[in-house]
Short mmCIF file of C-alpha atoms in Angstrom, two decimals:
data_model
loop_
_atom_site.label_atom_id
_atom_site.label_comp_id
_atom_site.label_asym_id
_atom_site.label_seq_id
_atom_site.Cartn_x
_atom_site.Cartn_y
_atom_site.Cartn_z
CA MET O 1 -31.97 6.25 -22.56
CA PRO O 2 -28.33 5.42 -20.66
CA GLU O 3 -25.57 4.17 -22.77
CA HIS O 4 -25.03 1.10 -20.59
CA SER O 5 -28.51 -0.52 -21.58
CA PRO O 6 -29.08 -3.64 -23.37
CA GLU O 7 -29.47 -2.10 -26.75
CA PRO O 8 -26.08 -3.45 -28.27
CA PHE O 9 -27.70 -6.59 -28.21
CA GLN O 10 -30.30 -5.83 -31.13
CA SER O 11 -27.60 -6.57 -33.42
CA ALA O 12 -27.44 -10.19 -32.95
CA SER O 13 -31.04 -10.33 -34.53
CA ALA O 14 -29.59 -11.69 -37.71
CA ARG O 15 -28.97 -14.85 -35.87
CA ILE O 16 -31.41 -17.37 -34.98
CA GLY O 17 -32.13 -17.45 -31.34
CA PRO O 18 -30.97 -15.43 -28.16
CA PRO O 19 -27.36 -13.93 -28.36
CA ARG O 20 -24.71 -16.25 -26.98
CA ALA O 21 -22.73 -15.11 -23.96
CA LEU O 22 -19.69 -16.48 -22.10
CA ALA O 23 -19.80 -16.41 -18.34
CA ALA O 24 -16.46 -15.37 -16.63
CA VAL O 25 -15.70 -15.88 -13.41
CA ARG O 26 -12.23 -15.11 -11.57
CA LEU O 27 -10.97 -15.54 -7.94
CA SER O 28 -7.21 -14.63 -6.89
CA THR O 29 -7.35 -17.08 -4.11
CA LEU O 30 -9.45 -20.26 -3.91
CA THR O 31 -9.93 -21.81 -0.47
CA THR O 32 -12.33 -24.72 0.49
CA VAL O 33 -14.85 -22.13 2.25
CA THR O 34 -14.69 -19.90 -0.51
CA THR O 35 -17.97 -18.73 -1.93
CA SER O 36 -17.06 -15.90 -3.89
CA PRO O 37 -17.47 -18.23 -7.55
CA GLY O 38 -20.77 -19.06 -6.42
CA ARG O 39 -21.82 -15.46 -5.77
CA GLN O 40 -20.52 -14.40 -9.31
CA ARG O 41 -22.16 -17.12 -11.53
CA ALA O 42 -25.61 -16.17 -9.82
CA ALA O 43 -25.04 -12.73 -10.79
CA ILE O 44 -23.95 -13.57 -14.08
CA GLN O 45 -27.12 -15.72 -14.22
CA VAL O 46 -29.42 -12.71 -13.36
CA ARG O 47 -27.74 -10.29 -15.95
CA ALA O 48 -27.98 -12.47 -18.63
CA GLU O 49 -31.57 -13.43 -18.25
CA GLN O 50 -32.32 -9.61 -17.63
CA LEU O 51 -30.60 -9.09 -21.09
CA GLY O 52 -31.95 -11.90 -23.30
CA LEU O 53 -28.55 -13.74 -23.47
CA GLU O 54 -28.24 -17.60 -23.40
CA LEU O 55 -24.99 -18.39 -21.83
CA ILE O 56 -23.18 -21.21 -23.43
CA ALA O 57 -20.10 -21.57 -21.52
CA GLU O 58 -17.73 -20.70 -18.38
CA ALA O 59 -14.22 -19.43 -18.41
CA ALA O 60 -13.30 -19.85 -14.76
CA ASP O 61 -9.89 -18.78 -13.40
CA LEU O 62 -9.63 -19.65 -9.96
CA GLY O 63 -6.66 -18.72 -8.14
CA VAL O 64 -5.67 -16.26 -10.97
CA SER O 65 -4.70 -12.34 -9.89
CA ALA O 66 -6.34 -9.81 -12.39
CA HIS O 67 -3.67 -7.62 -11.10
CA LYS O 68 -0.86 -9.72 -11.85
CA SER O 69 -2.38 -10.79 -15.25
CA SER O 70 -4.42 -9.41 -18.00
CA PRO O 71 -7.60 -11.14 -19.45
CA PHE O 72 -5.28 -12.36 -22.43
CA GLU O 73 -2.92 -14.29 -20.10
CA ARG O 74 -5.37 -16.41 -17.82
CA PRO O 75 -5.35 -20.12 -18.94
CA SER O 76 -9.16 -20.28 -19.34
CA LEU O 77 -10.40 -16.89 -20.51
CA SER O 78 -7.23 -16.61 -22.71
CA ALA O 79 -8.53 -19.46 -24.59
CA TRP O 80 -11.84 -18.26 -25.43
CA LEU O 81 -10.73 -14.93 -26.21
CA GLN O 82 -8.76 -17.01 -29.00
CA ARG O 83 -12.17 -18.07 -30.06
CA PRO O 84 -14.31 -14.96 -30.60
CA SER O 85 -16.98 -16.32 -33.11
CA ALA O 86 -18.09 -18.94 -30.62
CA TYR O 87 -20.22 -16.08 -28.82
CA ASP O 88 -21.70 -12.79 -29.06
CA ALA O 89 -20.83 -10.97 -25.38
CA ILE O 90 -18.78 -11.90 -22.32
CA VAL O 91 -20.31 -11.49 -18.92
CA TRP O 92 -18.62 -10.88 -15.53
CA SER O 93 -20.28 -10.09 -12.22
CA HIS O 94 -17.90 -7.13 -11.41
CA VAL O 95 -15.38 -4.99 -13.43
CA ASP O 96 -13.05 -5.95 -10.90
CA ARG O 97 -13.52 -9.73 -11.75
CA ALA O 98 -12.61 -8.69 -15.15
CA VAL O 99 -9.50 -6.20 -15.18
CA ARG O 100 -7.85 -4.76 -12.02
CA SER O 101 -5.50 -2.59 -14.10
CA VAL O 102 -6.84 0.47 -16.67
CA ALA O 103 -4.25 -0.58 -19.45
CA HIS O 104 -6.09 -3.94 -19.03
CA MET O 105 -9.45 -2.10 -19.35
CA SER O 106 -8.36 -0.69 -22.51
CA GLN O 107 -6.76 -3.61 -24.31
CA LEU O 108 -10.27 -5.78 -23.48
CA ILE O 109 -12.17 -2.61 -24.88
CA GLU O 110 -10.14 -2.37 -27.72
CA TRP O 111 -10.48 -6.08 -28.34
CA GLY O 112 -14.29 -6.34 -28.20
CA ARG O 113 -14.41 -3.54 -31.07
CA GLN O 114 -11.89 -5.65 -33.34
CA HIS O 115 -14.31 -8.92 -32.90
CA ALA O 116 -17.80 -7.08 -32.52
CA THR O 117 -18.29 -9.00 -28.92
CA THR O 118 -19.88 -6.68 -26.12
CA LEU O 119 -18.48 -6.79 -22.77
CA VAL O 120 -21.24 -6.96 -19.98
CA PHE O 121 -20.12 -6.00 -16.10
CA GLY O 122 -23.16 -7.26 -13.64
CA MET O 123 -22.94 -4.12 -11.30
CA PRO O 124 -25.25 -6.25 -8.90
CA GLU O 125 -25.36 -2.99 -6.78
CA GLU O 126 -26.79 -1.29 -9.70
CA HIS O 127 -30.11 -1.46 -11.38
CA GLN O 128 -28.55 -2.02 -15.00
CA PRO O 129 -25.33 -3.68 -15.81
CA LEU O 130 -22.52 -1.81 -17.80
CA VAL O 131 -22.85 -2.82 -21.05
CA VAL O 132 -19.99 -2.05 -23.94
CA SER O 133 -20.89 -2.54 -26.93
CA PRO O 134 -18.42 -2.60 -30.05
CA GLN O 135 -20.24 0.75 -30.44
CA ALA O 136 -19.86 2.34 -27.11
CA GLY O 137 -19.78 6.14 -26.66
CA GLY O 138 -17.16 8.08 -24.87
CA ASN O 139 -19.27 8.05 -21.46
CA VAL O 140 -19.18 4.33 -21.36
CA ILE O 141 -15.47 4.27 -21.76
CA ARG O 142 -14.79 6.66 -19.38
CA ARG O 143 -17.01 4.99 -16.84
CA CYS O 144 -15.14 1.71 -17.32
CA MET O 145 -11.79 3.69 -16.97
CA ASP O 146 -13.20 5.15 -13.86
CA LEU O 147 -14.16 1.95 -12.47
CA ALA O 148 -10.83 0.05 -13.75
CA TYR O 149 -8.83 2.96 -11.96
CA ALA O 150 -10.90 2.20 -8.51
CA ALA O 151 -10.22 -1.31 -8.89
CA GLU O 152 -6.37 -0.82 -9.94
CA GLN O 153 -6.03 1.52 -6.47
CA GLU O 154 -8.01 -0.80 -4.32
CA ALA O 155 -5.49 -3.63 -5.45
CA ARG O 156 -2.65 -1.56 -4.64
CA ALA O 157 -4.16 -1.02 -1.03
CA ILE O 158 -4.62 -4.69 -0.55
CA SER O 159 -0.79 -5.16 -1.81
CA ALA O 160 0.42 -2.49 0.51
CA ARG O 161 -1.62 -4.58 3.55
CA LEU O 162 0.25 -7.59 2.43
CA THR O 163 3.47 -6.08 2.62
CA GLY O 164 2.85 -4.96 5.67
CA ALA O 165 2.22 -8.71 7.07
CA HIS O 166 5.67 -9.67 5.48
CA GLU O 167 7.78 -7.44 7.56
CA ALA O 168 7.43 -9.42 10.72
CA LEU O 169 8.63 -12.55 8.33
CA ARG O 170 11.99 -10.59 7.19
CA ALA O 171 12.91 -9.44 10.55
CA ALA O 172 12.97 -12.59 11.59
CA GLY O 173 14.79 -13.87 8.56
CA ARG O 174 11.65 -16.37 7.59
CA TYR O 175 11.07 -17.46 3.93
CA GLY O 176 7.67 -15.71 3.61
CA GLY O 177 6.49 -17.48 0.06
CA GLY O 178 6.99 -16.21 -3.37
CA LEU O 179 9.54 -17.44 -6.06
CA VAL O 180 12.62 -18.78 -4.08
CA PRO O 181 15.86 -17.79 -5.09
CA PHE O 182 17.45 -19.68 -7.68
CA GLY O 183 20.00 -21.58 -6.26
CA TYR O 184 18.03 -22.19 -3.13
CA ARG O 185 15.30 -24.22 -1.87
CA LYS O 186 12.94 -23.92 1.08
CA ALA O 187 13.15 -26.02 4.16
CA PRO O 188 11.58 -25.82 7.85
CA HIS O 189 13.07 -22.79 9.83
CA PRO O 190 15.29 -23.97 12.82
CA SER O 191 12.86 -22.87 15.09
CA GLY O 192 10.50 -25.17 14.28
CA VAL O 193 7.90 -22.29 13.34
CA GLY O 194 7.78 -21.40 9.49
CA TRP O 195 10.51 -21.84 6.61
CA CYS O 196 14.03 -20.96 5.45
CA LEU O 197 15.92 -21.59 2.60
CA VAL O 198 19.00 -23.85 2.41
CA PRO O 199 21.08 -24.29 -1.05
CA ASP O 200 19.32 -26.35 -3.66
CA PRO O 201 21.87 -29.47 -4.66
CA GLU O 202 20.60 -29.25 -8.41
CA THR O 203 20.81 -25.40 -9.22
CA ALA O 204 23.63 -24.17 -6.25
CA ASP O 205 26.56 -25.66 -8.61
CA VAL O 206 24.95 -24.03 -11.66
CA VAL O 207 24.87 -20.75 -9.90
CA ARG O 208 28.98 -21.21 -9.05
CA LEU O 209 29.24 -22.63 -12.67
CA VAL O 210 28.08 -19.36 -14.19
CA VAL O 211 30.32 -17.27 -11.67
CA HIS O 212 32.91 -19.09 -13.25
CA ASP O 213 32.18 -18.49 -16.79
CA VAL O 214 31.50 -14.78 -15.95
CA HIS O 215 35.03 -14.61 -14.70
CA ALA O 216 36.54 -16.43 -17.20
CA GLY O 217 35.28 -13.60 -19.68
CA LEU O 218 31.67 -14.97 -21.21
CA SER O 219 29.21 -12.94 -22.13
CA LEU O 220 25.67 -13.71 -20.10
CA VAL O 221 23.98 -14.01 -23.52
CA ALA O 222 26.58 -16.79 -24.10
CA ILE O 223 26.14 -17.97 -20.87
CA ALA O 224 21.91 -18.12 -21.20
CA GLY O 225 23.08 -19.96 -24.64
CA LYS O 226 24.79 -22.76 -22.52
CA LEU O 227 22.31 -23.13 -19.98
CA GLU O 228 19.45 -23.38 -22.82
CA GLU O 229 21.35 -26.43 -24.50
CA ALA O 230 21.61 -27.89 -21.17
CA GLY O 231 18.51 -28.18 -20.54
CA ILE O 232 18.76 -26.49 -17.22
CA PRO O 233 15.49 -24.88 -15.74
CA VAL O 234 14.97 -20.94 -15.47
CA PRO O 235 14.01 -20.09 -11.61
CA ARG O 236 10.24 -19.47 -12.28
CA ASP O 237 10.28 -23.55 -14.01
CA ARG O 238 12.55 -24.70 -11.28
CA HIS O 239 10.11 -23.12 -8.74
CA ALA O 240 7.36 -24.94 -10.01
CA GLN O 241 9.17 -28.31 -10.46
CA LEU O 242 10.00 -28.35 -6.39
CA GLN O 243 5.96 -27.39 -5.98
CA GLY O 244 5.15 -30.39 -7.92
CA ARG O 245 3.95 -28.40 -10.89
CA PRO O 246 4.56 -28.27 -14.62
CA MET O 247 7.06 -26.22 -16.07
CA GLY O 248 6.04 -23.27 -18.62
CA GLY O 249 2.59 -21.49 -18.70
CA ARG O 250 1.49 -18.61 -20.30
CA ARG O 251 3.25 -15.23 -20.56
CA HIS O 252 2.39 -12.88 -22.96
CA GLY O 253 -0.67 -14.36 -24.57
CA ARG O 254 1.40 -17.25 -25.76
CA ASP O 255 1.84 -20.87 -24.07
CA PHE O 256 5.56 -22.48 -22.77
CA GLU O 257 6.07 -25.84 -22.19
CA ARG O 258 9.28 -23.91 -20.38
CA PHE O 259 10.64 -20.78 -20.29
CA ARG O 260 14.09 -19.57 -22.02
CA TRP O 261 17.31 -18.32 -20.13
CA THR O 262 17.92 -14.98 -20.98
CA ALA O 263 21.11 -12.53 -20.18
CA GLY O 264 18.15 -10.64 -18.36
CA SER O 265 17.23 -13.44 -16.20
CA LEU O 266 20.82 -14.21 -15.61
CA SER O 267 21.76 -10.50 -14.76
CA LYS O 268 18.80 -10.72 -11.91
CA ILE O 269 20.13 -13.75 -10.30
CA LEU O 270 23.78 -12.55 -10.40
CA ARG O 271 22.68 -9.39 -8.75
CA THR O 272 20.66 -10.25 -5.91
CA PRO O 273 22.35 -10.57 -2.44
CA ALA O 274 20.24 -13.72 -1.76
CA LEU O 275 23.31 -15.35 -3.23
CA MET O 276 25.10 -14.53 -0.03
CA GLY O 277 22.03 -15.69 2.25
CA HIS O 278 20.64 -12.44 2.70
CA ARG O 279 16.98 -11.43 3.03
CA VAL O 280 16.11 -9.52 0.27
CA HIS O 281 13.15 -7.09 -0.24
CA LYS O 282 12.90 -4.75 -3.69
CA GLY O 283 16.37 -5.88 -4.53
CA GLU O 284 17.89 -4.77 -1.24
CA THR O 285 19.48 -6.57 1.58
CA VAL O 286 17.11 -6.45 4.58
CA ARG O 287 19.34 -5.24 7.85
CA GLY O 288 18.33 -5.76 11.51
CA ALA O 289 18.08 -3.30 13.99
CA ASP O 290 22.18 -3.36 14.24
CA GLY O 291 22.51 -2.79 10.55
CA SER O 292 23.74 -6.36 10.33
CA PRO O 293 21.86 -8.54 7.31
CA VAL O 294 19.07 -10.80 7.96
CA LEU O 295 20.26 -13.91 6.56
CA ILE O 296 17.91 -16.18 5.35
CA GLY O 297 20.11 -19.50 4.63
CA PRO O 298 23.79 -20.22 4.15
CA SER O 299 25.14 -18.34 1.26
CA LEU O 300 26.40 -19.52 -1.99
CA LEU O 301 28.90 -16.77 -2.63
CA THR O 302 30.94 -15.02 0.56
CA GLU O 303 31.03 -11.18 0.65
CA GLU O 304 34.48 -10.94 -1.17
CA GLU O 305 33.24 -13.27 -3.88
CA PHE O 306 29.97 -11.40 -4.30
CA GLN O 307 31.36 -8.12 -4.47
CA ALA O 308 33.97 -9.48 -7.20
CA LEU O 309 31.21 -10.40 -9.32
CA GLN O 310 29.45 -7.10 -9.35
CA HIS O 311 32.80 -5.49 -9.95
CA ILE O 312 33.09 -7.52 -13.57
CA LEU O 313 29.19 -7.19 -14.28
CA ASP O 314 29.57 -2.94 -13.60
CA ALA O 315 32.75 -3.00 -15.48
CA ARG O 316 30.93 -4.47 -18.62
CA SER O 317 27.94 -1.95 -18.23
CA ASN O 318 30.04 1.00 -17.94
CA GLY O 319 29.35 3.76 -20.75
CA ILE O 320 27.34 7.22 -21.14
CA HIS O 321 23.38 6.55 -20.14
CA PRO O 322 20.82 9.00 -19.92
CA LYS O 323 19.35 9.64 -16.30
CA ARG O 324 16.94 6.78 -15.70
CA ARG O 325 13.32 7.78 -14.76
CA ALA O 326 11.40 6.16 -12.46
CA THR O 327 8.64 5.08 -14.52
CA SER O 328 8.89 6.23 -17.91
CA LEU O 329 5.74 8.01 -19.42
CA LEU O 330 4.75 5.70 -22.06
CA ILE O 331 5.02 2.26 -19.76
CA GLY O 332 2.07 0.46 -20.70
CA ILE O 333 0.92 2.73 -23.16
CA ALA O 334 3.74 2.39 -25.84
CA HIS O 335 3.13 -0.98 -27.99
CA CYS O 336 4.83 -2.48 -30.82
CA THR O 337 2.91 -3.35 -34.09
CA GLY O 338 4.61 -6.55 -34.64
CA CYS O 339 3.94 -8.57 -31.35
CA ASN O 340 1.17 -6.31 -30.00
CA GLY O 341 3.68 -6.11 -27.02
CA ARG O 342 4.61 -3.76 -24.90
CA MET O 343 7.63 -1.25 -25.18
CA TYR O 344 10.40 -0.46 -22.45
CA PHE O 345 12.48 2.19 -22.53
CA ALA O 346 16.20 1.26 -22.65
CA THR O 347 19.42 3.03 -22.05
CA ARG O 348 21.99 3.80 -25.11
CA LYS O 349 25.43 3.36 -24.40
CA ALA O 350 27.58 6.63 -25.57
CA TYR O 351 24.64 8.31 -26.17
CA SER O 352 22.90 10.70 -23.67
CA TYR O 353 19.08 9.41 -24.77
CA GLY O 354 17.42 6.48 -24.64
CA ASP O 355 14.95 4.65 -26.77
CA TYR O 356 11.27 2.65 -26.49
CA ALA O 357 12.11 -0.47 -27.89
CA CYS O 358 9.98 -4.11 -28.20
CA ARG O 359 11.09 -6.41 -25.74
CA ALA O 360 9.72 -9.78 -26.88
CA SER O 361 13.27 -11.50 -26.61
CA ALA O 362 13.38 -10.28 -23.30
CA ARG O 363 10.51 -12.23 -22.71
CA GLY O 364 11.39 -15.26 -24.40
CA THR O 365 9.54 -14.84 -27.40
CA THR O 366 10.18 -13.61 -30.79
CA CYS O 367 8.79 -10.57 -32.56
CA PRO O 368 8.43 -10.56 -36.73
CA ALA O 369 9.05 -6.97 -36.99
CA PRO O 370 10.34 -5.63 -33.36
CA ALA O 371 9.88 -1.84 -33.36
CA ALA O 372 12.06 1.15 -31.79
CA ILE O 373 12.23 4.65 -31.48
CA ARG O 374 13.87 7.73 -29.61
CA ALA O 375 12.13 7.73 -26.21
CA SER O 376 11.88 11.83 -26.52
CA TRP O 377 10.20 11.41 -29.59
CA LEU O 378 7.63 9.57 -28.69
CA ASP O 379 7.12 11.32 -25.64
CA ASP O 380 6.51 14.72 -27.31
CA TYR O 381 4.29 12.98 -30.11
CA THR O 382 2.15 11.38 -27.35
CA VAL O 383 1.87 14.38 -25.58
CA SER O 384 0.98 16.36 -28.40
CA ARG O 385 -1.64 14.29 -29.83
CA TYR O 386 -3.62 13.87 -26.09
CA ARG O 387 -3.76 17.67 -25.99
CA GLU O 388 -5.09 17.98 -29.25
CA ALA O 389 -7.94 15.45 -28.78
CA PHE O 390 -8.56 16.52 -24.99
CA ALA O 391 -8.07 20.87 -25.96
CA THR O 392 -5.67 21.13 -22.87
CA ASP O 393 -2.41 22.53 -22.61
CA GLY O 394 -1.74 21.34 -18.90
CA GLU O 395 0.84 18.75 -17.87
CA VAL O 396 0.38 15.07 -19.07
CA THR O 397 1.34 12.12 -16.79
CA ARG O 398 1.62 8.67 -17.15
CA GLU O 399 -1.51 8.09 -14.90
CA GLN O 400 -3.88 10.35 -17.00
CA LEU O 401 -2.64 8.59 -20.23
CA LEU O 402 -3.68 5.36 -18.67
CA LYS O 403 -7.00 6.25 -17.01
CA ASP O 404 -7.98 7.55 -20.65
CA GLY O 405 -7.30 4.78 -22.15
CA VAL O 406 -4.51 6.14 -24.31
CA ARG O 407 -2.28 3.55 -26.62
CA VAL O 408 0.26 4.14 -28.94
CA THR O 409 1.52 1.56 -31.51
CA VAL O 410 4.90 1.99 -33.08
CA ALA O 411 5.81 0.24 -36.18
CA LYS O 412 9.42 -1.08 -37.28
CA GLY O 413 11.40 1.38 -39.34
CA ARG O 414 13.30 1.10 -42.55
CA SER O 415 16.97 0.49 -42.10
CA GLY O 416 19.35 2.76 -43.31
CA GLY O 417 18.22 5.86 -44.55
CA GLY O 418 19.99 10.17 -44.81
CA PRO O 419 20.18 13.02 -42.30
CA ASP O 420 16.39 13.29 -42.47
CA ARG O 421 15.98 10.54 -40.16
CA LEU O 422 17.36 12.47 -37.27
CA ALA O 423 14.57 15.36 -37.94
CA GLY O 424 11.96 13.71 -35.35
CA PRO O 425 9.92 10.69 -35.63
CA ASP O 426 8.54 9.22 -38.58
CA THR O 427 4.74 9.55 -37.86
CA SER O 428 3.44 7.05 -40.69
CA ARG O 429 4.88 4.45 -38.23
CA LEU O 430 2.53 6.10 -35.08
CA THR O 431 -0.66 5.03 -34.01
CA PHE O 432 -2.72 6.75 -31.06
CA SER O 433 -5.83 6.08 -29.89
CA ILE O 434 -8.09 6.47 -26.85
CA GLY O 435 -10.43 3.81 -25.82
CA GLY O 436 -9.35 1.56 -28.85
CA LEU O 437 -10.58 4.23 -31.44
CA PRO O 438 -8.38 5.51 -33.19
CA ARG O 439 -7.77 9.49 -33.41
CA GLN O 440 -7.28 11.33 -36.49
CA ARG O 441 -5.36 14.65 -36.42
CA GLN O 442 -7.29 17.79 -37.19
CA PRO O 443 -6.43 19.47 -40.30
#
């Protein structure tokens, strides 16, 4: 019998009545003519009846992108994921309604194992649903990862098409949607078609005050503290205000009434050419056929003022840095044990190497035990364990690690110590798993 058959629900027989199931519905864009939620509910109902499940509730996240948010970051579903004892299974109509990322699929499977919850993907185009029990074997896990990888590739293709559609807007100097640069707000385009940007009376002066503080020698950390004390909203919250929505929201599994200023968020504002009124794409000025900048609104800083600001910021960041990689090997794979958040590659001033470090503070959260480890050590450890687990000696890429559901957690190390700490990683701090299952090193 296939591993995705209804058998996993036999363990629920100790409870009186059929196994309880949560229906999960998600849609990226909701319109008045959308029929997808209804089709999803119908597919979920069919599979629930086929598997003998009792649907007790629904988690509906309409207008929520699976490409941009994990199941643990969606308003409705995340609240249910914090109450796993209320049901025995979660049913989606298809894998892409649950995730569009192999990393998110790995997290979801691991959560199911930890809470003894079965995951069901309806797969209406097939005779049987894909059922992932807490005890699911390698074939089922691999199939989930393959489907998640296909959904991730499809999401990237859709994103590429949308990017092409926005090129004409960029060339015309029109605002094409998304987060408005801090210091601006949208307004009707002078041509009468579409939108452009104009200085925001409430935040344009904030930008100028921040620039003044930078010239006065204040650090970005100190300036962020001043903005927090003054109660000035961060760009994301100001954007929500301008759209008539409440500030704050859910980020990295936590709910916030409003988001915090950080040195990183300030740096993004001060580094963007949008301060000169330029249309910006991927951090760079969009230029016309003649090479001149495409303007999307009046400037808050002249070109001379902007370049003087960059000179100060560059001078502060001088140091010996390791060469940055386009994408570090373990992004989305390495996690901090203290907060379960992702670890990111960080350079170290005056050193030729960098670290993977917990970035909870940059996300506006607090980690009780932030971890850090030399990047080359963790890369070598992970590649070694992967080759050992899959009996291969070939090149190991980030895409392979994500597709196979590899996850490495790092616990906080002790302070102090002697020269032995420079010999290599303390492997007792590290946990290596595939598809949520810890892998033990063979003797």
